[in-house]
Amino acid sequence: MQRTDFVATLFHGREDPARVTVAFTMALAALGKGHSATLILMVDAVHLGRPRATEGMDIGQPFDPVSVQLAKYLELGGRIALCGACMAHNGLTAADMDPRFEVIAGPDVIDLLMGASGSLQIN
């Protein structure tokens, strides 16, 4: 995984749409300021790595629905990283996931966090 300026780590999934929304909002804000960004999905958040998993997640204004934010984020060059161990723990495989997202391991998480100029952990 290539290092990025900003790394957000998300631990929650569909059960907590507010935290998911904030994670995507901040990652998009980093891109909007000209920084590169990676959003790491860990623990329960790995379920969001499935195709169309963010559809219907909308906490209302002033926030865009998560699926809209995800599309913008990817269009602007943002990257999504999936914790491989978290996927295995949740019974998921790479074949279950959106092929645009990269599966990473613990050492990759450390490298991303240590190499970033800024990070945000949403737990």
Short mmCIF file of N, CA, C and O in Angstrom, two decimals:
data_model
loop_
_atom_site.label_atom_id
_atom_site.label_comp_id
_atom_site.label_asym_id
_atom_site.label_seq_id
_atom_site.Cartn_x
_atom_site.Cartn_y
_atom_site.Cartn_z
N MET A 1 0.86 -1.18 0.00
CA MET A 1 0.00 0.00 0.00
C MET A 1 0.89 1.23 0.00
O MET A 1 1.78 1.35 0.83
N GLN A 2 0.63 2.11 -0.93
CA GLN A 2 1.36 3.36 -1.03
C GLN A 2 0.96 4.29 0.11
O GLN A 2 -0.21 4.38 0.48
N ARG A 3 1.93 4.99 0.69
CA ARG A 3 1.65 5.92 1.78
C ARG A 3 0.82 7.10 1.28
O ARG A 3 0.88 7.47 0.11
N THR A 4 0.06 7.68 2.19
CA THR A 4 -0.75 8.85 1.88
C THR A 4 -0.58 9.89 2.97
O THR A 4 -0.14 9.58 4.08
N ASP A 5 -0.96 11.13 2.65
CA ASP A 5 -0.83 12.23 3.60
C ASP A 5 -1.76 12.06 4.80
O ASP A 5 -1.40 12.36 5.93
N PHE A 6 -2.98 11.61 4.53
CA PHE A 6 -4.01 11.52 5.57
C PHE A 6 -4.54 10.09 5.62
O PHE A 6 -4.83 9.49 4.58
N VAL A 7 -4.66 9.56 6.83
CA VAL A 7 -5.22 8.22 7.03
C VAL A 7 -6.33 8.30 8.06
O VAL A 7 -6.14 8.83 9.17
N ALA A 8 -7.51 7.82 7.70
CA ALA A 8 -8.61 7.69 8.65
C ALA A 8 -8.86 6.20 8.87
O ALA A 8 -8.85 5.42 7.93
N THR A 9 -9.03 5.83 10.12
CA THR A 9 -9.28 4.44 10.48
C THR A 9 -10.69 4.34 11.05
O THR A 9 -11.02 5.02 12.01
N LEU A 10 -11.51 3.49 10.44
CA LEU A 10 -12.90 3.34 10.83
C LEU A 10 -13.13 1.93 11.35
O LEU A 10 -12.71 0.96 10.71
N PHE A 11 -13.78 1.81 12.49
CA PHE A 11 -14.02 0.52 13.13
C PHE A 11 -15.49 0.10 13.09
O PHE A 11 -15.80 -1.03 13.41
N HIS A 12 -16.39 1.00 12.72
CA HIS A 12 -17.83 0.73 12.74
C HIS A 12 -18.39 0.61 11.34
O HIS A 12 -17.88 1.20 10.40
N GLY A 13 -19.50 -0.12 11.22
CA GLY A 13 -20.14 -0.33 9.93
C GLY A 13 -21.53 0.26 9.89
O GLY A 13 -21.80 1.30 10.49
N ARG A 14 -22.42 -0.44 9.20
CA ARG A 14 -23.79 0.05 8.98
C ARG A 14 -24.54 0.33 10.28
O ARG A 14 -25.47 1.13 10.29
N GLU A 15 -24.13 -0.31 11.37
CA GLU A 15 -24.83 -0.11 12.64
C GLU A 15 -24.59 1.28 13.22
O GLU A 15 -25.29 1.70 14.14
N ASP A 16 -23.61 2.00 12.68
CA ASP A 16 -23.31 3.33 13.19
C ASP A 16 -23.06 4.29 12.02
O ASP A 16 -21.93 4.70 11.75
N PRO A 17 -24.15 4.66 11.31
CA PRO A 17 -23.98 5.49 10.12
C PRO A 17 -23.37 6.86 10.38
O PRO A 17 -22.74 7.43 9.50
N ALA A 18 -23.52 7.40 11.58
CA ALA A 18 -22.94 8.71 11.88
C ALA A 18 -21.41 8.64 11.84
O ALA A 18 -20.75 9.50 11.25
N ARG A 19 -20.84 7.63 12.46
CA ARG A 19 -19.38 7.49 12.45
C ARG A 19 -18.87 7.22 11.03
O ARG A 19 -17.83 7.75 10.64
N VAL A 20 -19.58 6.40 10.29
CA VAL A 20 -19.18 6.12 8.91
C VAL A 20 -19.22 7.42 8.10
O VAL A 20 -18.28 7.73 7.35
N THR A 21 -20.27 8.19 8.27
CA THR A 21 -20.41 9.45 7.55
C THR A 21 -19.27 10.41 7.89
O THR A 21 -18.69 11.03 6.99
N VAL A 22 -18.93 10.52 9.15
CA VAL A 22 -17.84 11.42 9.56
C VAL A 22 -16.51 10.96 8.96
O VAL A 22 -15.72 11.78 8.49
N ALA A 23 -16.27 9.67 8.94
CA ALA A 23 -15.02 9.16 8.36
C ALA A 23 -14.90 9.55 6.90
O ALA A 23 -13.85 10.05 6.46
N PHE A 24 -15.95 9.34 6.13
CA PHE A 24 -15.91 9.70 4.72
C PHE A 24 -15.85 11.22 4.52
O PHE A 24 -15.15 11.71 3.63
N THR A 25 -16.56 11.96 5.36
CA THR A 25 -16.54 13.42 5.27
C THR A 25 -15.13 13.96 5.47
O THR A 25 -14.66 14.82 4.72
N MET A 26 -14.42 13.45 6.48
CA MET A 26 -13.08 13.93 6.77
C MET A 26 -12.08 13.49 5.69
O MET A 26 -11.19 14.25 5.30
N ALA A 27 -12.23 12.27 5.19
CA ALA A 27 -11.34 11.79 4.13
C ALA A 27 -11.55 12.62 2.86
O ALA A 27 -10.58 12.98 2.18
N LEU A 28 -12.80 12.95 2.56
CA LEU A 28 -13.08 13.82 1.41
C LEU A 28 -12.52 15.22 1.63
O LEU A 28 -12.00 15.85 0.69
N ALA A 29 -12.59 15.71 2.85
CA ALA A 29 -12.05 17.03 3.16
C ALA A 29 -10.54 17.06 2.93
O ALA A 29 -10.00 18.05 2.42
N ALA A 30 -9.87 15.98 3.30
CA ALA A 30 -8.42 15.91 3.07
C ALA A 30 -8.12 15.98 1.58
O ALA A 30 -7.22 16.72 1.15
N LEU A 31 -8.86 15.22 0.77
CA LEU A 31 -8.67 15.28 -0.68
C LEU A 31 -8.94 16.67 -1.21
O LEU A 31 -8.23 17.18 -2.07
N GLY A 32 -9.99 17.31 -0.69
CA GLY A 32 -10.36 18.65 -1.13
C GLY A 32 -9.29 19.69 -0.83
O GLY A 32 -9.21 20.71 -1.50
N LYS A 33 -8.47 19.42 0.18
CA LYS A 33 -7.38 20.33 0.52
C LYS A 33 -6.09 19.98 -0.22
O LYS A 33 -5.04 20.55 0.03
N GLY A 34 -6.19 18.99 -1.12
CA GLY A 34 -5.03 18.64 -1.93
C GLY A 34 -4.14 17.55 -1.37
O GLY A 34 -3.08 17.27 -1.90
N HIS A 35 -4.58 16.90 -0.29
CA HIS A 35 -3.82 15.82 0.31
C HIS A 35 -4.25 14.48 -0.29
O HIS A 35 -5.40 14.32 -0.69
N SER A 36 -3.37 13.52 -0.29
CA SER A 36 -3.76 12.15 -0.63
C SER A 36 -4.38 11.54 0.63
O SER A 36 -4.09 11.96 1.74
N ALA A 37 -5.25 10.55 0.44
CA ALA A 37 -5.97 9.99 1.59
C ALA A 37 -6.24 8.50 1.42
O ALA A 37 -6.50 8.03 0.32
N THR A 38 -6.18 7.81 2.56
CA THR A 38 -6.56 6.40 2.65
C THR A 38 -7.52 6.24 3.81
O THR A 38 -7.27 6.76 4.90
N LEU A 39 -8.60 5.53 3.58
CA LEU A 39 -9.55 5.17 4.63
C LEU A 39 -9.38 3.68 4.90
O LEU A 39 -9.56 2.87 3.99
N ILE A 40 -8.98 3.33 6.13
CA ILE A 40 -8.79 1.93 6.50
C ILE A 40 -10.06 1.44 7.19
O ILE A 40 -10.50 2.02 8.18
N LEU A 41 -10.61 0.35 6.68
CA LEU A 41 -11.80 -0.27 7.28
C LEU A 41 -11.34 -1.45 8.12
O LEU A 41 -10.74 -2.40 7.59
N MET A 42 -11.62 -1.39 9.42
CA MET A 42 -11.19 -2.43 10.35
C MET A 42 -12.39 -2.93 11.16
O MET A 42 -13.44 -2.30 11.17
N VAL A 43 -12.21 -4.03 11.85
CA VAL A 43 -13.20 -4.64 12.74
C VAL A 43 -14.52 -4.78 11.98
O VAL A 43 -14.58 -5.44 10.96
N ASP A 44 -15.61 -4.18 12.47
CA ASP A 44 -16.92 -4.30 11.82
C ASP A 44 -17.02 -3.48 10.53
O ASP A 44 -17.86 -3.76 9.68
N ALA A 45 -16.17 -2.48 10.38
CA ALA A 45 -16.21 -1.64 9.19
C ALA A 45 -15.84 -2.40 7.92
O ALA A 45 -16.18 -1.96 6.83
N VAL A 46 -15.18 -3.56 8.04
CA VAL A 46 -14.81 -4.30 6.83
C VAL A 46 -16.05 -4.71 6.03
O VAL A 46 -15.95 -4.89 4.82
N HIS A 47 -17.19 -4.82 6.68
CA HIS A 47 -18.42 -5.16 5.95
C HIS A 47 -18.76 -4.09 4.92
O HIS A 47 -19.44 -4.38 3.94
N LEU A 48 -18.30 -2.87 5.14
CA LEU A 48 -18.53 -1.78 4.18
C LEU A 48 -17.70 -1.97 2.91
O LEU A 48 -17.93 -1.25 1.94
N GLY A 49 -16.79 -2.91 2.92
CA GLY A 49 -15.99 -3.19 1.75
C GLY A 49 -16.72 -4.01 0.70
O GLY A 49 -16.23 -4.16 -0.43
N ARG A 50 -17.89 -4.51 1.02
CA ARG A 50 -18.67 -5.26 0.04
C ARG A 50 -19.27 -4.31 -0.98
O ARG A 50 -19.60 -3.17 -0.65
N PRO A 51 -19.43 -4.76 -2.21
CA PRO A 51 -20.06 -3.89 -3.22
C PRO A 51 -21.44 -3.40 -2.75
O PRO A 51 -22.21 -4.16 -2.18
N ARG A 52 -21.69 -2.14 -2.96
CA ARG A 52 -22.96 -1.48 -2.64
C ARG A 52 -23.31 -1.48 -1.15
O ARG A 52 -24.45 -1.21 -0.77
N ALA A 53 -22.36 -1.77 -0.28
CA ALA A 53 -22.64 -1.85 1.16
C ALA A 53 -23.03 -0.52 1.77
O ALA A 53 -23.70 -0.49 2.80
N THR A 54 -22.64 0.59 1.15
CA THR A 54 -22.96 1.89 1.73
C THR A 54 -24.29 2.46 1.24
O THR A 54 -24.73 3.50 1.73
N GLU A 55 -24.94 1.78 0.31
CA GLU A 55 -26.22 2.27 -0.20
C GLU A 55 -27.24 2.36 0.93
O GLU A 55 -27.34 1.47 1.76
N GLY A 56 -27.96 3.47 0.94
CA GLY A 56 -29.00 3.67 1.94
C GLY A 56 -28.50 4.26 3.25
O GLY A 56 -29.31 4.57 4.12
N MET A 57 -27.19 4.47 3.39
CA MET A 57 -26.65 5.08 4.61
C MET A 57 -26.71 6.60 4.44
O MET A 57 -25.95 7.17 3.66
N ASP A 58 -27.60 7.24 5.17
CA ASP A 58 -27.81 8.67 5.03
C ASP A 58 -28.31 9.22 6.35
O ASP A 58 -29.43 8.94 6.76
N ILE A 59 -27.47 10.03 7.03
CA ILE A 59 -27.88 10.61 8.31
C ILE A 59 -28.53 11.98 8.12
O ILE A 59 -28.95 12.61 9.08
N GLY A 60 -28.60 12.45 6.88
CA GLY A 60 -29.27 13.71 6.60
C GLY A 60 -28.30 14.89 6.51
O GLY A 60 -27.11 14.77 6.73
N GLN A 61 -28.89 16.02 6.18
CA GLN A 61 -28.12 17.25 5.98
C GLN A 61 -27.47 17.69 7.29
O GLN A 61 -28.00 17.43 8.36
N PRO A 62 -26.29 18.26 7.17
CA PRO A 62 -25.66 18.77 5.95
C PRO A 62 -24.78 17.73 5.23
O PRO A 62 -24.03 18.09 4.33
N PHE A 63 -24.89 16.47 5.60
CA PHE A 63 -24.03 15.43 5.05
C PHE A 63 -24.66 14.76 3.84
O PHE A 63 -25.86 14.48 3.83
N ASP A 64 -23.84 14.47 2.84
CA ASP A 64 -24.29 13.66 1.71
C ASP A 64 -24.41 12.20 2.15
O ASP A 64 -23.72 11.78 3.08
N PRO A 65 -25.25 11.42 1.48
CA PRO A 65 -25.31 9.99 1.77
C PRO A 65 -23.91 9.37 1.59
O PRO A 65 -23.11 9.83 0.76
N VAL A 66 -23.63 8.33 2.34
CA VAL A 66 -22.30 7.71 2.30
C VAL A 66 -21.98 7.20 0.90
O VAL A 66 -20.83 7.34 0.44
N SER A 67 -22.95 6.63 0.20
CA SER A 67 -22.67 6.12 -1.15
C SER A 67 -22.23 7.24 -2.09
O SER A 67 -21.36 7.04 -2.95
N VAL A 68 -22.79 8.43 -1.92
CA VAL A 68 -22.40 9.59 -2.73
C VAL A 68 -20.98 10.01 -2.35
O VAL A 68 -20.14 10.29 -3.21
N GLN A 69 -20.70 10.04 -1.06
CA GLN A 69 -19.36 10.40 -0.60
C GLN A 69 -18.33 9.39 -1.09
O GLN A 69 -17.23 9.78 -1.53
N LEU A 70 -18.66 8.12 -1.04
CA LEU A 70 -17.73 7.08 -1.51
C LEU A 70 -17.41 7.28 -2.98
O LEU A 70 -16.23 7.22 -3.38
N ALA A 71 -18.42 7.53 -3.79
CA ALA A 71 -18.19 7.74 -5.22
C ALA A 71 -17.27 8.94 -5.46
O ALA A 71 -16.34 8.86 -6.26
N LYS A 72 -17.53 10.05 -4.76
CA LYS A 72 -16.69 11.24 -4.89
C LYS A 72 -15.26 10.95 -4.43
O LYS A 72 -14.29 11.37 -5.07
N TYR A 73 -15.16 10.26 -3.32
CA TYR A 73 -13.86 9.94 -2.73
C TYR A 73 -13.00 9.14 -3.71
O TYR A 73 -11.84 9.46 -3.95
N LEU A 74 -13.57 8.11 -4.29
CA LEU A 74 -12.83 7.29 -5.24
C LEU A 74 -12.51 8.07 -6.52
O LEU A 74 -11.42 7.95 -7.07
N GLU A 75 -13.46 8.88 -6.97
CA GLU A 75 -13.26 9.68 -8.18
C GLU A 75 -12.09 10.66 -8.00
O GLU A 75 -11.34 10.93 -8.95
N LEU A 76 -11.92 11.17 -6.78
CA LEU A 76 -10.86 12.13 -6.49
C LEU A 76 -9.52 11.45 -6.15
O LEU A 76 -8.56 12.13 -5.81
N GLY A 77 -9.48 10.13 -6.22
CA GLY A 77 -8.23 9.41 -5.98
C GLY A 77 -8.04 8.87 -4.59
O GLY A 77 -6.96 8.36 -4.26
N GLY A 78 -9.07 8.96 -3.75
CA GLY A 78 -8.98 8.39 -2.41
C GLY A 78 -8.91 6.87 -2.48
O GLY A 78 -9.42 6.25 -3.41
N ARG A 79 -8.23 6.29 -1.51
CA ARG A 79 -8.09 4.83 -1.48
C ARG A 79 -8.76 4.25 -0.23
O ARG A 79 -8.80 4.88 0.82
N ILE A 80 -9.26 3.02 -0.41
CA ILE A 80 -9.87 2.26 0.68
C ILE A 80 -8.99 1.04 0.92
O ILE A 80 -8.67 0.31 -0.03
N ALA A 81 -8.63 0.82 2.18
CA ALA A 81 -7.85 -0.36 2.57
C ALA A 81 -8.68 -1.18 3.53
O ALA A 81 -9.35 -0.65 4.43
N LEU A 82 -8.66 -2.48 3.35
CA LEU A 82 -9.43 -3.41 4.17
C LEU A 82 -8.49 -4.25 5.01
O LEU A 82 -7.54 -4.85 4.48
N CYS A 83 -8.75 -4.34 6.29
CA CYS A 83 -7.95 -5.18 7.19
C CYS A 83 -8.23 -6.65 6.88
O CYS A 83 -9.35 -7.14 7.10
N GLY A 84 -7.22 -7.34 6.36
CA GLY A 84 -7.38 -8.75 6.00
C GLY A 84 -7.73 -9.64 7.17
O GLY A 84 -8.58 -10.52 7.07
N ALA A 85 -7.09 -9.43 8.32
CA ALA A 85 -7.39 -10.23 9.50
C ALA A 85 -8.81 -9.98 9.99
O ALA A 85 -9.52 -10.91 10.40
N CYS A 86 -9.25 -8.73 9.91
CA CYS A 86 -10.62 -8.39 10.32
C CYS A 86 -11.62 -9.04 9.38
O CYS A 86 -12.68 -9.50 9.82
N MET A 87 -11.28 -9.08 8.10
CA MET A 87 -12.15 -9.76 7.14
C MET A 87 -12.28 -11.23 7.49
O MET A 87 -13.40 -11.77 7.55
N ALA A 88 -11.16 -11.89 7.72
CA ALA A 88 -11.18 -13.32 8.06
C ALA A 88 -11.98 -13.56 9.34
O ALA A 88 -12.78 -14.50 9.42
N HIS A 89 -11.79 -12.69 10.32
CA HIS A 89 -12.53 -12.82 11.59
C HIS A 89 -14.04 -12.71 11.37
O HIS A 89 -14.82 -13.34 12.07
N ASN A 90 -14.44 -11.92 10.38
CA ASN A 90 -15.85 -11.73 10.07
C ASN A 90 -16.36 -12.67 8.99
O ASN A 90 -17.47 -12.50 8.48
N GLY A 91 -15.54 -13.66 8.61
CA GLY A 91 -15.97 -14.65 7.62
C GLY A 91 -16.00 -14.12 6.20
O GLY A 91 -16.74 -14.66 5.36
N LEU A 92 -15.24 -13.10 5.91
CA LEU A 92 -15.21 -12.49 4.58
C LEU A 92 -13.89 -12.81 3.88
O LEU A 92 -12.86 -12.98 4.52
N THR A 93 -13.93 -12.83 2.56
CA THR A 93 -12.72 -13.03 1.76
C THR A 93 -12.60 -11.89 0.76
O THR A 93 -13.55 -11.12 0.55
N ALA A 94 -11.47 -11.81 0.10
CA ALA A 94 -11.26 -10.78 -0.91
C ALA A 94 -12.30 -10.88 -2.03
O ALA A 94 -12.70 -9.87 -2.60
N ALA A 95 -12.76 -12.09 -2.31
CA ALA A 95 -13.76 -12.28 -3.36
C ALA A 95 -15.10 -11.63 -2.99
O ALA A 95 -15.90 -11.30 -3.88
N ASP A 96 -15.35 -11.41 -1.70
CA ASP A 96 -16.59 -10.76 -1.24
C ASP A 96 -16.54 -9.24 -1.38
O ASP A 96 -17.57 -8.57 -1.28
N MET A 97 -15.35 -8.71 -1.59
CA MET A 97 -15.14 -7.27 -1.49
C MET A 97 -15.12 -6.56 -2.84
O MET A 97 -14.90 -7.16 -3.88
N ASP A 98 -15.35 -5.26 -2.77
CA ASP A 98 -15.27 -4.41 -3.94
C ASP A 98 -13.83 -4.49 -4.47
O ASP A 98 -12.88 -4.25 -3.71
N PRO A 99 -13.65 -4.83 -5.73
CA PRO A 99 -12.29 -5.00 -6.25
C PRO A 99 -11.48 -3.72 -6.31
O PRO A 99 -10.26 -3.77 -6.50
N ARG A 100 -12.11 -2.57 -6.10
CA ARG A 100 -11.37 -1.30 -6.08
C ARG A 100 -10.62 -1.09 -4.77
O ARG A 100 -9.77 -0.21 -4.67
N PHE A 101 -10.91 -1.91 -3.77
CA PHE A 101 -10.32 -1.75 -2.45
C PHE A 101 -9.18 -2.75 -2.28
O PHE A 101 -9.22 -3.86 -2.80
N GLU A 102 -8.19 -2.36 -1.50
CA GLU A 102 -7.01 -3.19 -1.27
C GLU A 102 -7.06 -3.85 0.09
O GLU A 102 -7.36 -3.20 1.09
N VAL A 103 -6.76 -5.14 0.14
CA VAL A 103 -6.67 -5.88 1.40
C VAL A 103 -5.25 -5.71 1.94
O VAL A 103 -4.27 -5.92 1.20
N ILE A 104 -5.15 -5.30 3.21
CA ILE A 104 -3.84 -5.08 3.82
C ILE A 104 -3.74 -5.86 5.12
O ILE A 104 -4.74 -6.34 5.66
N ALA A 105 -2.52 -5.95 5.65
CA ALA A 105 -2.23 -6.65 6.91
C ALA A 105 -1.80 -5.63 7.97
O ALA A 105 -1.57 -4.45 7.66
N GLY A 106 -1.66 -6.11 9.19
CA GLY A 106 -1.28 -5.26 10.31
C GLY A 106 -0.04 -4.40 10.05
O GLY A 106 -0.07 -3.19 10.33
N PRO A 107 1.04 -4.98 9.54
CA PRO A 107 2.22 -4.14 9.27
C PRO A 107 1.94 -3.01 8.28
O PRO A 107 2.53 -1.92 8.38
N ASP A 108 1.03 -3.25 7.34
CA ASP A 108 0.66 -2.20 6.38
C ASP A 108 -0.06 -1.05 7.10
O ASP A 108 0.14 0.12 6.76
N VAL A 109 -0.90 -1.38 8.07
CA VAL A 109 -1.60 -0.36 8.85
C VAL A 109 -0.58 0.52 9.56
O VAL A 109 -0.67 1.76 9.52
N ILE A 110 0.40 -0.11 10.18
CA ILE A 110 1.44 0.65 10.89
C ILE A 110 2.19 1.55 9.92
O ILE A 110 2.41 2.73 10.20
N ASP A 111 2.57 1.01 8.76
CA ASP A 111 3.28 1.82 7.77
C ASP A 111 2.45 3.02 7.31
O ASP A 111 2.99 4.13 7.19
N LEU A 112 1.16 2.79 7.07
CA LEU A 112 0.29 3.90 6.65
C LEU A 112 0.20 4.97 7.73
O LEU A 112 0.34 6.17 7.44
N LEU A 113 -0.02 4.55 8.97
CA LEU A 113 -0.15 5.52 10.05
C LEU A 113 1.15 6.26 10.32
O LEU A 113 1.16 7.48 10.54
N MET A 114 2.27 5.55 10.32
CA MET A 114 3.56 6.17 10.60
C MET A 114 4.01 7.10 9.46
O MET A 114 4.72 8.06 9.69
N GLY A 115 3.57 6.80 8.25
CA GLY A 115 3.96 7.61 7.11
C GLY A 115 3.06 8.79 6.82
O GLY A 115 3.40 9.65 6.02
N ALA A 116 1.91 8.84 7.48
CA ALA A 116 0.95 9.91 7.22
C ALA A 116 1.34 11.19 7.96
O ALA A 116 1.92 11.13 9.05
N SER A 117 0.98 12.30 7.38
CA SER A 117 1.18 13.59 8.05
C SER A 117 0.09 13.81 9.11
O SER A 117 0.30 14.53 10.08
N GLY A 118 -1.05 13.18 8.91
CA GLY A 118 -2.15 13.29 9.85
C GLY A 118 -3.04 12.08 9.80
O GLY A 118 -3.09 11.38 8.78
N SER A 119 -3.71 11.79 10.90
CA SER A 119 -4.60 10.64 10.94
C SER A 119 -5.79 10.92 11.85
O SER A 119 -5.75 11.83 12.68
N LEU A 120 -6.82 10.12 11.66
CA LEU A 120 -8.03 10.22 12.45
C LEU A 120 -8.55 8.81 12.70
O LEU A 120 -8.73 8.06 11.76
N GLN A 121 -8.71 8.46 13.97
CA GLN A 121 -9.27 7.16 14.31
C GLN A 121 -10.70 7.37 14.79
O GLN A 121 -10.93 8.12 15.73
N ILE A 122 -11.62 6.69 14.11
CA ILE A 122 -13.03 6.81 14.48
C ILE A 122 -13.47 5.49 15.08
O ILE A 122 -13.66 4.51 14.36
N ASN A 123 -13.56 5.47 16.39
CA ASN A 123 -13.96 4.24 17.08
C ASN A 123 -15.06 4.49 18.07
O ASN A 123 -15.58 5.55 18.20
#
